[in-house]
Coordinates of C-alpha atoms in Angstrom, one line a residue:
M1 CA 111.5 -19.2 -169.7
Q2 CA 111.6 -17.7 -166.2
K3 CA 109.1 -19.2 -163.8
L4 CA 106.7 -17.8 -161.2
A5 CA 109.4 -17.5 -158.6
L6 CA 110.1 -14.1 -160.1
I7 CA 107.0 -12.7 -158.5
S8 CA 108.1 -13.5 -155.0
V9 CA 111.6 -12.3 -155.7
I10 CA 110.4 -9.0 -157.0
L11 CA 107.8 -8.3 -154.3
L12 CA 110.2 -9.2 -151.5
A13 CA 112.9 -7.1 -153.0
L14 CA 110.7 -4.1 -153.9
L15 CA 111.1 -2.2 -150.6
A16 CA 114.9 -2.5 -150.5
M17 CA 115.2 -1.6 -154.1
V18 CA 113.0 1.4 -154.0
L19 CA 114.7 2.8 -151.0
A20 CA 118.0 2.3 -152.6
A21 CA 116.8 4.0 -155.8
C22 CA 115.5 6.9 -153.8
S23 CA 118.7 7.4 -151.8
G24 CA 120.5 9.0 -154.7
K25 CA 119.7 11.6 -157.3
A26 CA 117.5 10.3 -160.2
A27 CA 119.6 10.3 -163.4
D28 CA 116.6 10.6 -165.7
G29 CA 115.2 13.7 -164.1
T30 CA 111.8 12.0 -163.4
G31 CA 112.2 12.0 -159.6
G32 CA 113.1 8.3 -159.4
L33 CA 110.3 7.0 -161.6
P34 CA 111.1 4.8 -164.5
T35 CA 110.8 5.9 -168.1
S36 CA 109.3 3.6 -170.7
L37 CA 108.6 -0.1 -170.0
P38 CA 111.5 -2.3 -171.1
M39 CA 110.3 -4.6 -173.9
I40 CA 111.8 -7.1 -176.3
E41 CA 111.6 -6.9 -180.1
D42 CA 109.3 -9.0 -182.3
V43 CA 107.1 -10.4 -179.6
Q44 CA 105.4 -13.6 -180.9
S45 CA 103.4 -14.6 -177.7
L46 CA 102.3 -13.4 -174.4
A47 CA 101.6 -16.0 -171.8
L48 CA 99.9 -15.3 -168.4
F49 CA 100.3 -17.6 -165.4
D50 CA 98.7 -17.6 -162.0
Q51 CA 100.5 -17.8 -158.7
E52 CA 100.5 -21.6 -158.9
G53 CA 102.2 -21.6 -162.3
R54 CA 99.1 -22.5 -164.2
L55 CA 98.5 -21.0 -167.6
V56 CA 95.6 -18.5 -167.5
A57 CA 95.7 -17.1 -171.0
E58 CA 98.0 -17.1 -174.0
H59 CA 98.0 -14.7 -177.0
R60 CA 99.5 -15.5 -180.4
D61 CA 97.1 -13.7 -182.7
S62 CA 98.8 -10.7 -184.2
A63 CA 95.8 -8.4 -183.7
D64 CA 95.5 -9.3 -180.0
L65 CA 99.2 -9.0 -179.5
N66 CA 99.4 -5.6 -181.1
E67 CA 96.7 -4.2 -178.9
L68 CA 98.2 -5.6 -175.7
L69 CA 101.7 -4.5 -176.7
E70 CA 100.5 -1.0 -177.6
G71 CA 98.9 -0.8 -174.1
M72 CA 102.2 -1.8 -172.5
K73 CA 104.1 0.8 -174.5
A74 CA 101.6 3.4 -173.2
A75 CA 102.0 2.3 -169.6
S76 CA 102.6 5.2 -167.2
P77 CA 105.6 5.1 -164.9
S78 CA 104.6 4.5 -161.3
Y79 CA 106.1 4.0 -157.8
I80 CA 106.4 1.0 -155.6
G81 CA 104.6 1.5 -152.3
D82 CA 105.9 1.0 -148.8
P83 CA 104.2 -1.4 -148.3
E84 CA 103.0 -2.2 -151.8
Q85 CA 99.3 -3.0 -152.0
S86 CA 98.6 -6.5 -153.3
G87 CA 95.8 -7.6 -155.5
T88 CA 95.6 -10.7 -157.7
L89 CA 99.1 -11.6 -158.8
Y90 CA 100.2 -13.0 -162.2
E91 CA 103.3 -13.7 -164.2
L92 CA 103.4 -12.4 -167.8
V93 CA 106.0 -13.9 -170.1
A94 CA 106.7 -12.2 -173.5
T95 CA 108.5 -14.4 -176.0
G96 CA 110.0 -13.3 -179.2
G97 CA 112.5 -15.4 -181.3
K98 CA 115.2 -16.6 -179.0
T99 CA 114.6 -14.1 -176.2
S100 CA 111.9 -13.6 -173.5
R101 CA 111.1 -11.2 -170.7
T102 CA 109.1 -11.8 -167.6
Y103 CA 106.9 -9.2 -165.9
S104 CA 104.8 -9.4 -162.7
V105 CA 101.2 -8.2 -163.0
N106 CA 99.3 -6.9 -159.9
D107 CA 95.6 -6.7 -160.7
L108 CA 94.3 -4.2 -158.1
R109 CA 90.8 -3.8 -159.6
A110 CA 89.0 -5.7 -156.8
T111 CA 90.8 -3.8 -154.0
N112 CA 90.2 -0.4 -152.6
S113 CA 93.2 1.1 -154.5
R114 CA 92.3 4.8 -155.0
D115 CA 94.5 5.7 -157.9
V116 CA 95.7 2.5 -159.8
S117 CA 93.8 -0.4 -161.4
V118 CA 96.7 -2.5 -162.6
K119 CA 100.4 -2.5 -162.0
L120 CA 103.2 -4.1 -164.0
Y121 CA 106.6 -4.7 -162.6
A122 CA 109.9 -5.4 -164.4
E123 CA 113.6 -5.4 -163.7
D124 CA 115.3 -2.5 -165.4
G125 CA 119.0 -2.9 -165.0
E126 CA 119.8 -3.3 -161.3
R127 CA 116.5 -2.0 -160.1
S128 CA 112.8 -3.1 -160.1
S129 CA 110.3 -0.6 -161.4
A130 CA 106.5 -0.3 -161.7
W131 CA 104.2 1.0 -164.4
T132 CA 100.4 1.4 -164.4
L133 CA 97.9 0.0 -166.9
N134 CA 94.1 0.3 -167.2
S135 CA 91.2 -2.1 -166.7
E136 CA 90.6 -2.5 -170.4
W137 CA 94.1 -3.8 -170.9
I138 CA 93.9 -6.5 -168.3
D139 CA 90.3 -7.4 -169.5
R140 CA 91.8 -8.1 -172.9
L141 CA 94.8 -9.9 -171.4
L142 CA 92.6 -12.3 -169.4
D143 CA 89.9 -12.7 -172.1
P144 CA 90.2 -11.2 -175.6
V145 CA 86.4 -11.5 -176.2
S146 CA 85.4 -10.0 -172.9
D147 CA 83.9 -7.0 -174.8
E148 CA 81.4 -9.3 -176.5
E149 CA 79.9 -10.4 -173.1
E150 CA 76.9 -8.8 -171.5
P151 CA 77.7 -5.5 -169.8
E152 CA 78.4 -6.1 -166.2
L153 CA 79.2 -3.8 -163.3
Q154 CA 80.6 -5.4 -160.1
A155 CA 80.1 -3.7 -156.7
I156 CA 82.6 -4.9 -154.1
V157 CA 81.9 -3.6 -150.6
D158 CA 84.8 -2.9 -148.3
E159 CA 83.3 -2.5 -144.8
N160 CA 86.7 -1.6 -143.2
D161 CA 87.0 1.3 -145.6
D162 CA 83.4 2.4 -145.9
S163 CA 83.8 2.2 -149.7
V164 CA 82.5 0.3 -152.7
T165 CA 84.8 -0.7 -155.6
L166 CA 83.0 -0.6 -158.9
V167 CA 84.5 -2.6 -161.8
A168 CA 83.0 -3.0 -165.2
N169 CA 83.7 -4.9 -168.4
R170 CA 82.8 -1.8 -170.5
D171 CA 83.5 1.8 -170.2
I172 CA 81.2 3.4 -167.6
D173 CA 79.0 6.4 -168.3
R174 CA 79.9 8.4 -165.2
Q175 CA 76.9 10.7 -165.3
S176 CA 74.4 7.7 -165.2
L177 CA 76.4 6.1 -162.4
E178 CA 76.4 9.2 -160.2
E179 CA 72.6 9.7 -160.9
A180 CA 71.9 6.0 -160.0
V181 CA 73.7 6.3 -156.7
R182 CA 72.3 9.8 -155.8
S183 CA 68.7 8.8 -156.6
A184 CA 68.7 5.7 -154.4
L185 CA 71.1 6.6 -151.6
S186 CA 69.7 6.7 -148.1
I187 CA 71.1 6.7 -144.6
R188 CA 69.6 4.7 -141.8
T189 CA 70.4 4.5 -138.1
D190 CA 70.9 1.2 -136.2
E191 CA 67.1 1.1 -135.7
S192 CA 66.7 1.2 -139.5
E193 CA 64.5 4.3 -139.3
V194 CA 65.3 6.7 -142.2
S195 CA 66.3 9.9 -140.4
A196 CA 65.8 13.4 -142.0
E197 CA 68.8 14.8 -140.1
L198 CA 71.1 12.3 -141.8
A199 CA 70.3 13.6 -145.3
E200 CA 73.4 15.8 -145.0
Y201 CA 75.5 12.7 -144.8
T202 CA 74.5 11.3 -148.2
E203 CA 77.5 13.1 -149.8
F204 CA 79.6 10.6 -151.8
T205 CA 82.8 10.8 -153.9
L206 CA 83.8 8.8 -157.0
K207 CA 87.5 8.3 -157.4
V208 CA 87.9 7.2 -161.0
T209 CA 91.0 5.2 -161.8
D210 CA 90.1 4.6 -165.4
S211 CA 87.1 4.4 -167.7
R212 CA 86.1 1.0 -166.3
R213 CA 86.8 1.4 -162.6
A214 CA 85.9 3.7 -159.8
I215 CA 85.9 3.8 -156.0
L216 CA 82.7 5.1 -154.3
L217 CA 83.6 6.8 -151.0
L218 CA 81.2 7.8 -148.2
P219 CA 83.4 10.1 -146.1
N220 CA 80.7 11.5 -143.9
L221 CA 78.9 8.3 -142.8
P222 CA 78.0 8.8 -139.1
Q223 CA 78.9 6.3 -136.5
G224 CA 76.5 3.3 -136.3
A225 CA 74.7 4.3 -139.5
A226 CA 74.3 2.4 -142.8
A227 CA 74.2 3.7 -146.3
R228 CA 71.9 1.9 -148.7
F229 CA 71.6 2.3 -152.5
T230 CA 71.2 0.5 -155.7
L231 CA 73.0 0.9 -159.1
E232 CA 69.9 0.5 -161.2
G233 CA 70.2 3.0 -164.1
A234 CA 74.0 2.8 -164.4
K235 CA 74.9 2.5 -168.1
T236 CA 77.9 1.9 -170.4
A237 CA 79.4 4.8 -172.3
E238 CA 77.4 3.4 -175.3
G239 CA 74.1 3.7 -173.3
E240 CA 73.6 0.0 -172.6
P241 CA 72.3 -0.9 -169.1
F242 CA 74.7 -2.8 -166.8
R243 CA 73.8 -6.1 -165.1
I244 CA 74.7 -5.4 -161.5
V245 CA 76.7 -8.0 -159.5
S246 CA 77.1 -7.2 -155.8
S247 CA 79.5 -8.9 -153.4
Q248 CA 76.6 -8.9 -151.0
G249 CA 74.5 -11.0 -153.3
G250 CA 71.4 -8.7 -153.5
V251 CA 70.1 -5.8 -155.4
E252 CA 70.5 -3.3 -152.6
I253 CA 74.1 -2.4 -151.6
V254 CA 74.7 -1.7 -147.9
V255 CA 77.7 0.0 -146.4
R256 CA 77.8 0.0 -142.6
Q257 CA 80.1 2.5 -140.8
G258 CA 83.0 1.0 -138.9
L259 CA 85.2 -2.1 -139.0
A260 CA 83.9 -5.3 -140.5
W261 CA 82.3 -7.7 -137.9
S262 CA 80.2 -10.8 -138.0
G263 CA 78.6 -12.7 -135.0
L264 CA 75.8 -12.9 -132.6
R265 CA 74.1 -9.9 -131.0
W266 CA 71.9 -10.0 -127.8
V267 CA 69.3 -7.3 -128.0
D268 CA 66.8 -6.2 -125.3
T269 CA 63.2 -5.4 -125.9
A270 CA 64.1 -1.7 -126.3
G271 CA 66.3 -2.6 -129.3
R272 CA 69.5 -1.9 -127.4
T273 CA 72.5 -4.2 -127.9
V274 CA 73.3 -5.8 -124.5
R275 CA 76.4 -7.8 -125.7
E276 CA 78.0 -9.3 -128.7
H277 CA 80.1 -12.3 -129.6
G278 CA 82.1 -12.4 -132.8
F279 CA 82.1 -15.5 -135.1
D280 CA 83.7 -14.3 -138.2
S281 CA 84.1 -17.7 -139.8
A282 CA 80.8 -19.3 -138.8
V283 CA 78.7 -20.9 -141.6
L284 CA 76.1 -22.9 -139.6
I285 CA 74.3 -22.5 -136.3
Q286 CA 72.3 -25.3 -134.8
V287 CA 69.7 -24.7 -132.0
A288 CA 69.3 -27.6 -129.6
N289 CA 67.3 -28.1 -126.4
D290 CA 67.9 -30.5 -123.5
G291 CA 64.3 -31.5 -123.2
A292 CA 63.8 -29.0 -120.4
N293 CA 63.9 -25.8 -122.6
D294 CA 67.5 -24.9 -121.9
P295 CA 68.9 -24.1 -125.3
E296 CA 72.4 -24.6 -126.6
L297 CA 73.8 -23.2 -129.9
T298 CA 76.3 -25.3 -131.9
I299 CA 78.3 -23.0 -134.2
Y300 CA 80.3 -24.5 -137.0
N301 CA 83.1 -22.9 -139.0
S302 CA 83.6 -24.1 -142.6
R303 CA 86.4 -26.6 -143.4
D304 CA 88.7 -25.8 -140.5
G305 CA 86.9 -28.2 -138.1
I306 CA 86.3 -25.6 -135.4
V307 CA 83.0 -26.0 -133.6
Y308 CA 81.7 -24.0 -130.6
R309 CA 79.1 -24.8 -128.0
L310 CA 77.4 -21.7 -126.7
N311 CA 74.9 -21.3 -123.9
P312 CA 72.9 -18.2 -125.0
N313 CA 71.6 -17.6 -121.5
T314 CA 75.0 -17.4 -119.8
D315 CA 77.2 -16.6 -122.8
E316 CA 79.4 -19.5 -121.7
I317 CA 81.3 -21.0 -124.6
E318 CA 83.5 -24.1 -125.1
D319 CA 85.2 -26.1 -127.8
G320 CA 82.7 -28.5 -129.2
A321 CA 85.0 -30.3 -131.7
V322 CA 87.2 -33.3 -131.2
P323 CA 90.6 -32.7 -133.0
G324 CA 92.0 -35.4 -135.2
L325 CA 88.7 -37.0 -136.2
E326 CA 88.6 -37.7 -139.9
D327 CA 86.4 -39.7 -142.2
D328 CA 87.8 -41.8 -145.0
G329 CA 87.3 -39.1 -147.6
T330 CA 84.4 -40.7 -149.3
G331 CA 81.7 -39.0 -147.3
Y332 CA 79.6 -35.9 -148.0
R333 CA 79.8 -32.2 -147.5
S334 CA 76.9 -29.8 -147.3
D335 CA 76.6 -26.8 -149.5
S336 CA 77.8 -24.5 -146.7
G337 CA 81.0 -26.6 -146.4
I338 CA 80.0 -28.8 -143.4
D339 CA 81.3 -32.3 -143.4
R340 CA 80.4 -33.4 -139.9
L341 CA 77.8 -32.8 -137.2
Y342 CA 78.0 -33.1 -133.5
S343 CA 75.3 -33.8 -130.9
Y344 CA 75.8 -33.6 -127.1
P345 CA 73.5 -35.5 -124.8
A346 CA 72.3 -33.0 -122.3
R347 CA 72.1 -35.3 -119.3
A348 CA 74.9 -37.8 -120.1
D349 CA 78.6 -37.7 -119.2
D350 CA 79.8 -34.6 -121.0
R351 CA 82.9 -36.6 -122.0
Y352 CA 80.9 -38.4 -124.6
R353 CA 79.1 -37.1 -127.7
Y354 CA 78.1 -38.3 -131.1
A355 CA 79.6 -37.2 -134.4
A356 CA 78.4 -37.8 -138.0
L357 CA 81.6 -37.8 -139.9
G358 CA 81.4 -37.2 -143.6
L359 CA 77.6 -36.7 -142.9
R360 CA 77.4 -40.5 -143.2
T361 CA 79.2 -42.4 -140.4
V362 CA 77.8 -42.0 -136.9
S363 CA 80.4 -42.5 -134.2
R364 CA 80.4 -42.4 -130.4
V365 CA 83.2 -40.1 -129.5
D366 CA 85.3 -40.0 -126.3
S367 CA 86.4 -36.4 -126.2
A368 CA 88.9 -37.1 -123.4
K369 CA 90.8 -39.6 -125.5
G370 CA 90.0 -38.1 -128.9
T371 CA 88.8 -41.4 -130.2
A372 CA 85.7 -42.3 -132.2
H373 CA 83.9 -45.6 -132.3
P374 CA 81.8 -46.0 -135.5
I375 CA 78.4 -47.4 -134.7
Y376 CA 76.3 -46.7 -137.8
E377 CA 76.7 -46.1 -141.5
S378 CA 73.9 -44.3 -143.4
E379 CA 73.1 -45.4 -146.9
R380 CA 72.2 -41.9 -147.9
P381 CA 73.6 -38.4 -146.9
L382 CA 72.6 -37.2 -143.5
Y383 CA 70.7 -33.9 -143.2
G384 CA 70.6 -33.7 -139.4
M385 CA 71.3 -35.5 -136.1
A386 CA 70.3 -35.2 -132.5
A387 CA 71.0 -37.4 -129.5
S388 CA 68.3 -37.9 -126.9
P389 CA 68.8 -36.0 -123.6
D390 CA 70.0 -39.1 -121.8
G391 CA 72.2 -40.2 -124.7
S392 CA 70.4 -43.6 -125.1
Y393 CA 69.2 -42.9 -128.7
I394 CA 70.2 -40.9 -131.7
A395 CA 67.7 -39.5 -134.2
L396 CA 68.9 -39.0 -137.7
L397 CA 67.5 -37.3 -140.8
A398 CA 68.7 -39.0 -144.0
A399 CA 67.9 -38.0 -147.5
S400 CA 64.8 -39.9 -148.7
D401 CA 66.0 -39.9 -152.3
D402 CA 69.3 -40.4 -154.1
F403 CA 69.1 -36.9 -155.7
L404 CA 69.2 -34.9 -152.4
G405 CA 65.6 -33.9 -152.5
S406 CA 63.5 -32.1 -149.9
Y407 CA 62.2 -35.1 -148.0
A408 CA 64.1 -36.8 -145.2
D409 CA 63.6 -40.1 -143.5
L410 CA 63.7 -40.2 -139.7
V411 CA 66.0 -43.0 -138.5
V412 CA 66.4 -43.8 -134.8
I413 CA 69.3 -45.9 -133.5
D414 CA 70.5 -46.8 -130.0
S415 CA 73.8 -45.9 -128.5
E416 CA 75.4 -49.1 -130.0
G417 CA 74.1 -48.3 -133.5
K418 CA 71.3 -50.8 -133.5
G419 CA 68.3 -49.7 -135.5
V420 CA 65.2 -48.9 -133.5
S421 CA 62.8 -47.4 -136.0
T422 CA 62.6 -45.7 -139.4
F423 CA 59.8 -43.4 -140.6
K424 CA 59.9 -42.6 -144.3
Q425 CA 59.6 -39.0 -145.5
A426 CA 59.0 -37.7 -142.0
A427 CA 60.6 -34.3 -142.6
Y428 CA 60.4 -31.8 -145.4
M429 CA 62.4 -28.6 -146.1
G430 CA 61.5 -27.1 -149.5
H431 CA 64.6 -26.5 -151.7
S432 CA 65.8 -27.4 -155.2
D433 CA 67.0 -30.9 -155.8
G434 CA 70.7 -31.5 -155.5
W435 CA 71.3 -29.0 -152.7
H436 CA 72.6 -30.4 -149.4
F437 CA 71.3 -28.4 -146.4
I438 CA 71.5 -29.2 -142.7
Y439 CA 68.0 -29.7 -141.3
P440 CA 66.9 -29.0 -137.7
I441 CA 65.9 -31.9 -135.5
D442 CA 65.4 -32.0 -131.8
W443 CA 64.2 -34.1 -128.9
V444 CA 61.2 -32.6 -127.0
D445 CA 61.8 -35.1 -124.2
D446 CA 63.4 -38.6 -123.9
K447 CA 60.8 -40.2 -126.2
T448 CA 59.6 -37.4 -128.6
I449 CA 61.3 -36.1 -131.6
S450 CA 60.5 -32.9 -133.5
V451 CA 61.3 -32.5 -137.2
P452 CA 60.6 -29.7 -139.7
L453 CA 57.7 -29.4 -142.2
V454 CA 58.6 -26.3 -144.3
G455 CA 57.5 -25.3 -147.8
S456 CA 55.5 -28.4 -148.5
S457 CA 52.4 -28.2 -150.7
E458 CA 51.0 -31.2 -149.0
Q459 CA 50.7 -29.4 -145.6
P460 CA 48.0 -26.9 -144.7
F461 CA 50.7 -24.4 -143.6
D462 CA 53.9 -23.1 -145.0
R463 CA 56.1 -23.6 -141.9
G464 CA 55.6 -26.1 -139.1
T465 CA 56.8 -29.2 -137.3
A466 CA 55.9 -32.8 -136.8
L467 CA 56.2 -34.8 -133.6
Y468 CA 57.2 -38.5 -133.6
D469 CA 57.4 -41.0 -130.8
Y470 CA 60.9 -42.6 -131.2
K471 CA 59.3 -46.1 -131.4
E472 CA 55.6 -45.7 -132.4
G473 CA 56.0 -43.0 -135.0
F474 CA 53.9 -40.0 -136.0
M475 CA 52.0 -38.2 -133.2
S476 CA 51.0 -34.8 -134.5
K477 CA 51.9 -31.8 -136.6
E478 CA 51.7 -28.1 -135.7
E479 CA 52.1 -24.8 -137.6
N480 CA 54.8 -22.4 -136.4
A481 CA 53.9 -19.1 -134.8
K482 CA 52.4 -16.5 -137.2
L483 CA 52.7 -12.7 -137.0
P484 CA 49.5 -10.7 -136.0
E485 CA 48.2 -8.4 -138.7
D486 CA 49.1 -5.2 -136.9
A487 CA 52.6 -6.4 -136.3
Y488 CA 52.9 -7.3 -140.0
G489 CA 51.9 -3.7 -140.8
L490 CA 54.7 -2.4 -138.6
L491 CA 57.2 -4.6 -140.4
E492 CA 56.0 -3.6 -143.9
E493 CA 56.4 0.1 -143.0
A494 CA 59.9 -0.5 -141.7
I495 CA 61.2 -2.2 -144.7
G496 CA 59.3 0.0 -147.1
K497 CA 58.1 -2.8 -149.3
P498 CA 54.3 -3.2 -148.9
G499 CA 53.2 -6.8 -149.7
E500 CA 56.7 -8.0 -150.4
A501 CA 58.0 -9.1 -147.0
E502 CA 58.8 -12.9 -147.2
I503 CA 58.8 -14.0 -143.5
L504 CA 61.2 -16.9 -142.8
S505 CA 60.5 -17.2 -139.1
V506 CA 58.4 -15.6 -136.3
L507 CA 59.6 -15.9 -132.7
P508 CA 57.1 -14.6 -130.1
K509 CA 58.7 -13.6 -126.8
P510 CA 58.0 -16.4 -124.3
N511 CA 55.8 -15.7 -121.3
D512 CA 54.6 -12.5 -122.9
E513 CA 51.0 -12.3 -121.7
R514 CA 50.1 -9.3 -123.8
S515 CA 51.9 -10.8 -126.9
R516 CA 53.7 -7.5 -127.2
Y517 CA 57.1 -8.5 -128.7
Y518 CA 57.9 -10.5 -131.8
A519 CA 61.3 -11.2 -133.5
V520 CA 61.0 -11.8 -137.2
T521 CA 63.4 -12.9 -139.9
V522 CA 62.7 -11.5 -143.4
A523 CA 64.3 -12.8 -146.5
G524 CA 66.8 -10.4 -147.9
E525 CA 66.2 -7.9 -145.0
G526 CA 67.5 -9.5 -141.8
S527 CA 65.9 -9.5 -138.4
Y528 CA 63.4 -7.1 -136.8
L529 CA 62.1 -6.7 -133.3
L530 CA 58.5 -5.6 -133.3
D531 CA 56.9 -3.8 -130.3
R532 CA 53.1 -3.8 -130.8
E533 CA 52.4 -1.4 -128.0
E534 CA 55.0 1.2 -128.9
K535 CA 54.3 0.5 -132.6
R536 CA 58.0 0.2 -133.4
A537 CA 59.9 -2.0 -135.8
M538 CA 63.6 -2.2 -135.0
R539 CA 66.2 -3.9 -137.2
I540 CA 68.4 -6.0 -134.9
G541 CA 70.6 -8.0 -137.4
T542 CA 71.4 -8.6 -140.9
G543 CA 70.7 -12.3 -140.5
A544 CA 68.2 -14.6 -138.7
S545 CA 66.6 -14.1 -135.3
I546 CA 67.7 -17.2 -133.5
L547 CA 66.1 -17.4 -130.1
W548 CA 64.9 -15.6 -127.0
T549 CA 67.0 -16.1 -123.9
S550 CA 65.6 -16.8 -120.4
G551 CA 66.4 -13.1 -119.6
G552 CA 64.1 -11.8 -122.3
E553 CA 66.8 -10.9 -124.9
I554 CA 66.6 -11.8 -128.5
V555 CA 69.8 -13.3 -130.1
A556 CA 70.3 -12.5 -133.8
W557 CA 73.0 -12.9 -136.4
D558 CA 74.6 -9.6 -137.6
S559 CA 77.4 -8.9 -140.0
T560 CA 78.7 -5.5 -141.1
E561 CA 80.2 -7.2 -144.1
G562 CA 77.2 -9.0 -145.3
K563 CA 78.2 -12.5 -144.3
S564 CA 75.4 -15.0 -143.8
V565 CA 75.1 -18.2 -141.8
E566 CA 72.8 -21.2 -142.3
L567 CA 70.5 -21.7 -139.4
A568 CA 69.1 -25.1 -138.4
S569 CA 66.3 -24.2 -136.0
L570 CA 62.7 -25.5 -135.6
G571 CA 61.5 -22.0 -134.5

């Protein structure tokens, strides 16, 4: 049996072969395209392998084999591109008696391929050739009982191409699909105001590659605009409603004009973008103060160990990680992929910082030498960490329960790891048990620690904070800022969902004597800047509002491709 190496051989040789084939006159009169797919007689099994050589599916049932083989016999001759577009690659081995033949399968359904769903490659004599197959064939190849599953329509957004790939596990009723898009499609400007003049840009095109796949194109999307629609009402050819699964995670599908981008955006009070900073791989942003209200953002990438320290007031950025630091592999990892936390004492020697490796082992790190001295081992997973401004103490939030619940104990240790105090169930962030999130924690000054109280039925408010003296314990609790009623009305009007806005955070502009400006984060909608005097609600980001700078700009997360980040902030 030939092994997976054939895929690499074929794909690397494709360009040379097709050029060689095109250099002379085609003997079969098809303009260089192959004729029928070469197949062996009396096929007894079809085995599909992934790129790692693992068996994905195997077919020996005669009924299944017959349908798959008939599909292969009906495959249409195709070309090999220059370059050839790549999807999910497989190796297909057909075995019959004492002979076998190996094919390469290129599943292009999740790509933006305009005219082909699946390609099959085989060596035919001294040349490699390609044939096309449909989505139903590869559905059956991957899972013979896929037709028995609930009808599902996947929507895969390609921001670089301003397109949406639609892939179903049933034949699609094209008319219902077009009506679903047309009835819901709207165009918005950067300020998220639906503009009547943009109605002419709601033209769309469906490029159908087969009965189960199509590409939705928005060729006239104006610069800086976003198209929004749902697929509710799309049905199968038999009239059954599809369950919609979007790559963006929500019901509404958003296509933003231009190349994909994710990062932080600084916006002034008029809603204008002042500057941007890309962080395409970020998964967590922590907000920390130095006790004197000078904030710093710590931005973590997932799994690659890259960490940035960003001063949002000056836009100065530096590497915050220490290369080579590893835990023993028995630690923990948050659900966003974080396996370590850093904290940087604001007034201590910048050479030293603290790291919670494996979200368990706290170490004092010498960044110049790249060494870590373990000082404390937590019995339970850590949710958060913050060093005091002078570096003398470290405040930790550790899971109160073994099952990763919402409560966290506040544990304070000194710079040598000696325990100073422990306050049970000091913090609360409402979430389902078993989820490992990073909690915000900060020092207000050298003695006072602030921790979150969010979503607790035991509190008189939904979102707030509690203050603790690092030795004496609980001092007070306070509700976070709330949105004035008139500002809430502006927000509701902007998102077009009266009574449904779930507010995650409210950030009043500091030193705003007239309480004119508010930055708000709304679940599923992103960030809005509200101007109460001008009665305007301006959408400023797809993610959270993070903080106000000393210059009066609001920093928000924005992503044209729908990426989200976890935010650990007490605001």
